[in-house]
PDB file of C-alpha atoms in Angstrom:
ATOM      1  CA  MET A  24     -38.077 -41.593  26.378  1.00 65.00           C
ATOM      2  CA  ALA A  25     -38.333 -45.297  25.578  1.00 83.00           C
ATOM      3  CA  PRO A  26     -41.553 -46.473  23.874  1.00 82.00           C
ATOM      4  CA  GLU A  27     -42.214 -48.842  26.784  1.00 84.00           C
ATOM      5  CA  LEU A  28     -42.112 -45.990  29.313  1.00 90.00           C
ATOM      6  CA  ILE A  29     -44.357 -43.870  27.091  1.00 90.00           C
ATOM      7  CA  ALA A  30     -46.838 -46.759  26.954  1.00 87.00           C
ATOM      8  CA  ALA A  31     -46.752 -47.181  30.758  1.00 91.00           C
ATOM      9  CA  ALA A  32     -47.105 -43.432  31.399  1.00 92.00           C
ATOM     10  CA  THR A  33     -49.970 -43.137  28.909  1.00 89.00           C
ATOM     11  CA  ALA A  34     -51.781 -46.085  30.491  1.00 88.00           C
ATOM     12  CA  PHE A  35     -51.290 -44.624  33.971  1.00 93.00           C
ATOM     13  CA  ALA A  36     -52.618 -41.199  32.988  1.00 89.00           C
ATOM     14  CA  ILE A  37     -55.657 -42.482  31.094  1.00 84.00           C
ATOM     15  CA  ILE A  38     -56.680 -45.096  33.661  1.00 84.00           C
ATOM     16  CA  PHE A  39     -56.107 -42.792  36.641  1.00 86.00           C
ATOM     17  CA  LEU A  40     -58.304 -40.047  35.188  1.00 80.00           C
ATOM     18  CA  ALA A  41     -60.977 -42.545  34.103  1.00 75.00           C
ATOM     19  CA  GLU A  42     -61.137 -44.279  37.484  1.00 77.00           C
ATOM     20  CA  LEU A  43     -61.292 -41.252  39.812  1.00 71.00           C
ATOM     21  CA  PRO A  44     -65.048 -40.714  39.342  1.00 64.00           C
ATOM     22  CA  ASP A  45     -65.756 -44.354  38.475  1.00 72.00           C
ATOM     23  CA  LYS A  46     -67.721 -47.106  40.216  1.00 74.00           C
ATOM     24  CA  THR A  47     -64.426 -48.752  41.182  1.00 78.00           C
ATOM     25  CA  MET A  48     -63.621 -45.901  43.536  1.00 79.00           C
ATOM     26  CA  VAL A  49     -67.172 -45.887  44.921  1.00 78.00           C
ATOM     27  CA  ALA A  50     -67.034 -49.642  45.555  1.00 82.00           C
ATOM     28  CA  THR A  51     -63.681 -49.328  47.327  1.00 85.00           C
ATOM     29  CA  LEU A  52     -65.030 -46.470  49.459  1.00 82.00           C
ATOM     30  CA  VAL A  53     -68.020 -48.582  50.487  1.00 80.00           C
ATOM     31  CA  LEU A  54     -65.868 -51.593  51.329  1.00 85.00           C
ATOM     32  CA  THR A  55     -63.554 -49.453  53.459  1.00 85.00           C
ATOM     33  CA  THR A  56     -66.462 -48.140  55.509  1.00 78.00           C
ATOM     34  CA  ARG A  57     -67.457 -51.745  56.195  1.00 80.00           C
ATOM     35  CA  TYR A  58     -64.119 -53.526  56.710  1.00 85.00           C
ATOM     36  CA  ARG A  59     -60.651 -52.638  57.942  1.00 87.00           C
ATOM     37  CA  ALA A  60     -58.486 -50.725  55.473  1.00 87.00           C
ATOM     38  CA  TRP A  61     -55.636 -53.207  54.929  1.00 91.00           C
ATOM     39  CA  PRO A  62     -57.690 -56.251  53.903  1.00 92.00           C
ATOM     40  CA  VAL A  63     -59.773 -54.078  51.574  1.00 91.00           C
ATOM     41  CA  PHE A  64     -56.648 -52.623  49.977  1.00 93.00           C
ATOM     42  CA  ALA A  65     -55.098 -56.101  49.648  1.00 94.00           C
ATOM     43  CA  GLY A  66     -58.238 -57.524  48.059  1.00 94.00           C
ATOM     44  CA  VAL A  67     -58.834 -54.727  45.573  1.00 93.00           C
ATOM     45  CA  THR A  68     -55.154 -54.599  44.627  1.00 94.00           C
ATOM     46  CA  ALA A  69     -55.172 -58.330  43.904  1.00 94.00           C
ATOM     47  CA  ALA A  70     -58.337 -57.919  41.809  1.00 92.00           C
ATOM     48  CA  PHE A  71     -56.743 -55.089  39.843  1.00 91.00           C
ATOM     49  CA  ALA A  72     -53.611 -57.161  39.266  1.00 92.00           C
ATOM     50  CA  VAL A  73     -55.610 -60.047  37.809  1.00 91.00           C
ATOM     51  CA  GLN A  74     -57.773 -57.754  35.683  1.00 87.00           C
ATOM     52  CA  CYS A  75     -54.743 -55.896  34.325  1.00 88.00           C
ATOM     53  CA  VAL A  76     -53.045 -59.167  33.411  1.00 88.00           C
ATOM     54  CA  VAL A  77     -56.218 -60.351  31.649  1.00 84.00           C
ATOM     55  CA  ALA A  78     -56.684 -57.063  29.780  1.00 80.00           C
ATOM     56  CA  ALA A  79     -53.048 -56.666  28.800  1.00 81.00           C
ATOM     57  CA  THR A  80     -52.674 -60.307  27.758  1.00 78.00           C
ATOM     58  CA  PHE A  81     -55.690 -60.425  25.525  1.00 67.00           C
ATOM     59  CA  GLY A  82     -55.149 -56.923  24.149  1.00 61.00           C
ATOM     60  CA  GLY A  83     -57.972 -56.038  21.838  1.00 49.00           C
ATOM     61  CA  VAL A  84     -59.770 -59.380  22.208  1.00 53.00           C
ATOM     62  CA  LEU A  85     -61.954 -58.104  25.065  1.00 47.00           C
ATOM     63  CA  THR A  86     -63.241 -55.310  22.871  1.00 49.00           C
ATOM     64  CA  LEU A  87     -64.680 -57.936  20.516  1.00 57.00           C
ATOM     65  CA  LEU A  88     -67.169 -59.165  23.112  1.00 62.00           C
ATOM     66  CA  PRO A  89     -70.720 -58.048  22.362  1.00 70.00           C
ATOM     67  CA  ASP A  90     -71.384 -54.756  24.131  1.00 69.00           C
ATOM     68  CA  ARG A  91     -74.891 -55.844  25.135  1.00 76.00           C
ATOM     69  CA  VAL A  92     -73.649 -58.997  26.850  1.00 70.00           C
ATOM     70  CA  VAL A  93     -71.014 -57.094  28.819  1.00 63.00           C
ATOM     71  CA  ALA A  94     -73.504 -54.365  29.773  1.00 70.00           C
ATOM     72  CA  GLY A  95     -76.099 -56.969  30.810  1.00 74.00           C
ATOM     73  CA  VAL A  96     -73.663 -58.770  33.110  1.00 66.00           C
ATOM     74  CA  VAL A  97     -72.546 -55.462  34.651  1.00 64.00           C
ATOM     75  CA  ALA A  98     -76.202 -54.465  35.190  1.00 75.00           C
ATOM     76  CA  VAL A  99     -76.917 -57.720  37.041  1.00 75.00           C
ATOM     77  CA  LEU A 100     -73.790 -57.443  39.202  1.00 64.00           C
ATOM     78  CA  PHE A 101     -74.535 -53.874  40.245  1.00 68.00           C
ATOM     79  CA  GLY A 102     -78.217 -54.662  40.703  1.00 77.00           C
ATOM     80  CA  VAL A 103     -77.317 -57.402  43.168  1.00 73.00           C
ATOM     81  CA  GLY A 104     -74.829 -55.082  44.886  1.00 67.00           C
ATOM     82  CA  ALA A 105     -77.476 -52.330  45.171  1.00 74.00           C
ATOM     83  CA  PHE A 106     -79.996 -54.789  46.625  1.00 80.00           C
ATOM     84  CA  LEU A 107     -77.559 -56.061  49.257  1.00 70.00           C
ATOM     85  CA  LEU A 108     -76.403 -52.566  50.251  1.00 67.00           C
ATOM     86  CA  LEU A 109     -79.933 -51.188  50.483  1.00 77.00           C
ATOM     87  CA  LYS A 110     -81.165 -54.253  52.366  1.00 78.00           C
ATOM     88  CA  GLU A 111     -78.418 -53.855  54.955  1.00 70.00           C
ATOM     89  CA  GLY A 112     -78.699 -50.063  55.022  1.00 72.00           C
ATOM     90  CA  PHE A 113     -82.430 -50.141  55.728  1.00 78.00           C
ATOM     91  CA  SER A 114     -82.450 -53.186  58.029  1.00 74.00           C
ATOM     92  CA  ARG A 115     -83.945 -52.748  61.503  1.00 66.00           C
ATOM     93  CA  ASP A 116     -80.948 -54.192  63.315  1.00 56.00           C
ATOM     94  CA  ASP A 117     -79.602 -52.346  66.328  1.00 48.00           C
ATOM     95  CA  ASP A 118     -77.848 -49.280  64.902  1.00 46.00           C
ATOM     96  CA  GLU A 119     -76.111 -48.605  68.206  1.00 41.00           C
ATOM     97  CA  THR A 120     -74.266 -51.902  68.098  1.00 42.00           C
ATOM     98  CA  ASP A 121     -73.145 -51.175  64.563  1.00 44.00           C
ATOM     99  CA  SER A 122     -71.981 -47.658  65.320  1.00 44.00           C
ATOM    100  CA  ALA A 123     -70.293 -48.680  68.546  1.00 40.00           C
ATOM    101  CA  SER A 124     -68.138 -51.189  66.720  1.00 44.00           C
ATOM    102  CA  GLY A 125     -68.007 -49.116  63.539  1.00 46.00           C
ATOM    103  CA  GLY A 126     -68.730 -52.293  61.618  1.00 49.00           C
ATOM    104  CA  LEU A 127     -64.986 -52.924  61.603  1.00 50.00           C
ATOM    105  CA  GLY A 128     -62.858 -55.659  63.038  1.00 49.00           C
ATOM    106  CA  GLN A 129     -65.653 -58.247  63.193  1.00 69.00           C
ATOM    107  CA  VAL A 130     -64.546 -59.994  60.020  1.00 76.00           C
ATOM    108  CA  THR A 131     -61.251 -61.814  59.513  1.00 87.00           C
ATOM    109  CA  PHE A 132     -58.571 -60.317  57.285  1.00 91.00           C
ATOM    110  CA  LEU A 133     -58.970 -63.128  54.759  1.00 91.00           C
ATOM    111  CA  ARG A 134     -62.740 -62.818  54.519  1.00 89.00           C
ATOM    112  CA  ALA A 135     -62.631 -59.036  54.096  1.00 89.00           C
ATOM    113  CA  ALA A 136     -59.860 -59.341  51.489  1.00 92.00           C
ATOM    114  CA  LEU A 137     -61.721 -62.055  49.557  1.00 92.00           C
ATOM    115  CA  THR A 138     -64.960 -60.050  49.640  1.00 89.00           C
ATOM    116  CA  SER A 139     -63.116 -56.971  48.386  1.00 90.00           C
ATOM    117  CA  PHE A 140     -61.414 -59.030  45.694  1.00 91.00           C
ATOM    118  CA  GLY A 141     -64.726 -60.475  44.505  1.00 87.00           C
ATOM    119  CA  VAL A 142     -66.543 -57.134  44.397  1.00 85.00           C
ATOM    120  CA  LEU A 143     -63.798 -55.317  42.488  1.00 86.00           C
ATOM    121  CA  PHE A 144     -62.998 -58.276  40.234  1.00 85.00           C
ATOM    122  CA  ALA A 145     -66.642 -58.380  39.131  1.00 79.00           C
ATOM    123  CA  ALA A 146     -66.921 -54.590  38.871  1.00 77.00           C
ATOM    124  CA  GLU A 147     -63.910 -54.340  36.578  1.00 77.00           C
ATOM    125  CA  TRP A 148     -65.219 -56.796  33.954  1.00 75.00           C
ATOM    126  CA  GLY A 149     -66.158 -54.770  30.927  1.00 68.00           C
ATOM    127  CA  ASP A 150     -65.187 -51.548  32.698  1.00 72.00           C
ATOM    128  CA  ALA A 151     -63.788 -48.666  30.670  1.00 70.00           C
ATOM    129  CA  SER A 152     -60.385 -49.070  32.319  1.00 75.00           C
ATOM    130  CA  GLN A 153     -60.173 -52.736  31.367  1.00 76.00           C
ATOM    131  CA  LEU A 154     -61.140 -52.031  27.784  1.00 72.00           C
ATOM    132  CA  ALA A 155     -58.746 -49.059  27.673  1.00 76.00           C
ATOM    133  CA  THR A 156     -55.938 -51.269  28.986  1.00 81.00           C
ATOM    134  CA  ALA A 157     -56.696 -53.866  26.317  1.00 77.00           C
ATOM    135  CA  GLY A 158     -56.809 -51.208  23.600  1.00 75.00           C
ATOM    136  CA  LEU A 159     -53.560 -49.574  24.721  1.00 79.00           C
ATOM    137  CA  ALA A 160     -51.829 -52.965  24.909  1.00 80.00           C
ATOM    138  CA  ALA A 161     -52.908 -53.679  21.335  1.00 73.00           C
ATOM    139  CA  ARG A 162     -51.895 -50.207  20.158  1.00 76.00           C
ATOM    140  CA  TYR A 163     -48.446 -50.001  21.749  1.00 78.00           C
ATOM    141  CA  GLY A 164     -47.606 -53.693  21.463  1.00 77.00           C
ATOM    142  CA  THR A 165     -46.107 -53.652  24.970  1.00 82.00           C
ATOM    143  CA  PRO A 166     -48.680 -55.440  27.141  1.00 84.00           C
ATOM    144  CA  VAL A 167     -46.353 -55.718  30.165  1.00 88.00           C
ATOM    145  CA  PHE A 168     -45.703 -51.967  30.404  1.00 91.00           C
ATOM    146  CA  VAL A 169     -49.301 -51.018  29.605  1.00 89.00           C
ATOM    147  CA  GLY A 170     -50.512 -53.489  32.235  1.00 91.00           C
ATOM    148  CA  LEU A 171     -48.019 -52.103  34.768  1.00 94.00           C
ATOM    149  CA  GLY A 172     -49.109 -48.513  34.115  1.00 94.00           C
ATOM    150  CA  ALA A 173     -52.789 -49.444  34.423  1.00 92.00           C
ATOM    151  CA  PHE A 174     -52.158 -51.420  37.615  1.00 94.00           C
ATOM    152  CA  LEU A 175     -50.287 -48.522  39.237  1.00 95.00           C
ATOM    153  CA  ALA A 176     -53.127 -46.144  38.317  1.00 92.00           C
ATOM    154  CA  LEU A 177     -55.794 -48.454  39.757  1.00 91.00           C
ATOM    155  CA  THR A 178     -53.771 -49.019  42.923  1.00 93.00           C
ATOM    156  CA  THR A 179     -53.327 -45.261  43.387  1.00 93.00           C
ATOM    157  CA  VAL A 180     -57.081 -44.705  43.033  1.00 88.00           C
ATOM    158  CA  ALA A 181     -57.733 -47.552  45.508  1.00 89.00           C
ATOM    159  CA  ALA A 182     -55.319 -46.006  48.028  1.00 90.00           C
ATOM    160  CA  ILE A 183     -57.120 -42.651  47.759  1.00 88.00           C
ATOM    161  CA  ALA A 184     -60.500 -44.377  48.195  1.00 86.00           C
ATOM    162  CA  VAL A 185     -59.276 -46.328  51.245  1.00 86.00           C
ATOM    163  CA  LEU A 186     -57.960 -43.173  52.933  1.00 85.00           C
ATOM    164  CA  VAL A 187     -61.170 -41.236  52.235  1.00 81.00           C
ATOM    165  CA  GLY A 188     -63.299 -44.241  53.257  1.00 74.00           C
ATOM    166  CA  ARG A 189     -61.598 -44.509  56.649  1.00 73.00           C
ATOM    167  CA  LYS A 190     -62.318 -40.840  57.356  1.00 74.00           C
ATOM    168  CA  LEU A 191     -65.939 -41.266  56.235  1.00 67.00           C
ATOM    169  CA  ALA A 192     -66.390 -44.351  58.422  1.00 63.00           C
ATOM    170  CA  SER A 193     -65.371 -42.449  61.534  1.00 67.00           C
ATOM    171  CA  ARG A 194     -67.636 -39.451  60.846  1.00 73.00           C
ATOM    172  CA  ILE A 195     -70.691 -40.740  58.999  1.00 67.00           C
ATOM    173  CA  PRO A 196     -73.017 -43.554  60.163  1.00 70.00           C
ATOM    174  CA  THR A 197     -72.327 -46.788  58.286  1.00 64.00           C
ATOM    175  CA  ARG A 198     -76.004 -47.277  57.425  1.00 71.00           C
ATOM    176  CA  LEU A 199     -76.173 -43.882  55.733  1.00 74.00           C
ATOM    177  CA  VAL A 200     -73.122 -44.725  53.608  1.00 67.00           C
ATOM    178  CA  GLN A 201     -74.708 -48.068  52.700  1.00 68.00           C
ATOM    179  CA  ARG A 202     -77.971 -46.406  51.680  1.00 78.00           C
ATOM    180  CA  VAL A 203     -76.309 -43.761  49.540  1.00 77.00           C
ATOM    181  CA  SER A 204     -73.978 -46.345  48.001  1.00 69.00           C
ATOM    182  CA  GLY A 205     -76.903 -48.661  47.328  1.00 75.00           C
ATOM    183  CA  PHE A 206     -78.668 -45.949  45.346  1.00 84.00           C
ATOM    184  CA  VAL A 207     -75.432 -45.156  43.480  1.00 76.00           C
ATOM    185  CA  PHE A 208     -75.001 -48.851  42.629  1.00 72.00           C
ATOM    186  CA  ALA A 209     -78.638 -48.958  41.482  1.00 82.00           C
ATOM    187  CA  GLY A 210     -77.864 -46.010  39.209  1.00 82.00           C
ATOM    188  CA  PHE A 211     -74.882 -47.882  37.740  1.00 74.00           C
ATOM    189  CA  ALA A 212     -77.117 -50.920  37.209  1.00 78.00           C
ATOM    190  CA  LEU A 213     -79.774 -48.839  35.397  1.00 87.00           C
ATOM    191  CA  VAL A 214     -77.176 -47.217  33.137  1.00 82.00           C
ATOM    192  CA  ALA A 215     -75.702 -50.615  32.254  1.00 76.00           C
ATOM    193  CA  LEU A 216     -79.194 -52.047  31.666  1.00 83.00           C
ATOM    194  CA  TRP A 217     -80.021 -49.122  29.371  1.00 87.00           C
ATOM    195  CA  GLN A 218     -76.762 -49.802  27.461  1.00 78.00           C
ATOM    196  CA  ALA A 219     -77.651 -53.480  27.183  1.00 78.00           C
ATOM    197  CA  LEU A 220     -81.134 -52.744  25.823  1.00 85.00           C
ATOM    198  CA  VAL A 221     -80.489 -49.708  23.645  1.00 82.00           C
ATOM    199  CA  ALA A 222     -76.878 -49.965  22.482  1.00 62.00           C
TER     200      ALA A 222
END
């Protein structure tokens, strides 16, 4: 097997396994319970494409950033996300209106896609998958194939999250998903803050 294909397959396997239980999948699940599936998938896929290009292009350079700075930024981003999710999840707005519409279809395709892009683009900065992609690109010396493998892995995880999210949205109240997701995001923020302060 050609070294380029080995690099792509290795990147796919590592990133896929790393992302299945990761915040990226959780964020995509949450977005899919809030917006229609296609704009979410389009937005997160575009975010992954940009992040993979950045990671593969700069190779090991991203790993030189101070860990505390990266962890601090991630903590702030997830703290803000947790606040917004919990605020909306515990708001006293009419739940019947929300459940009747499912929270879907009220937002334009472009707005939902841009929101999804922004959330996942921010979530991926300093993420293990981005750093792994950079490290693999530096190791194998084939940034294009490593980036392609990582992108395919991230897109596969996003597709799984979108499919699961659509099923959740039709069976579980949106506010409950927002509350649970808000607490999960708060947990991510606390872990990142701990890494920023202790690491």
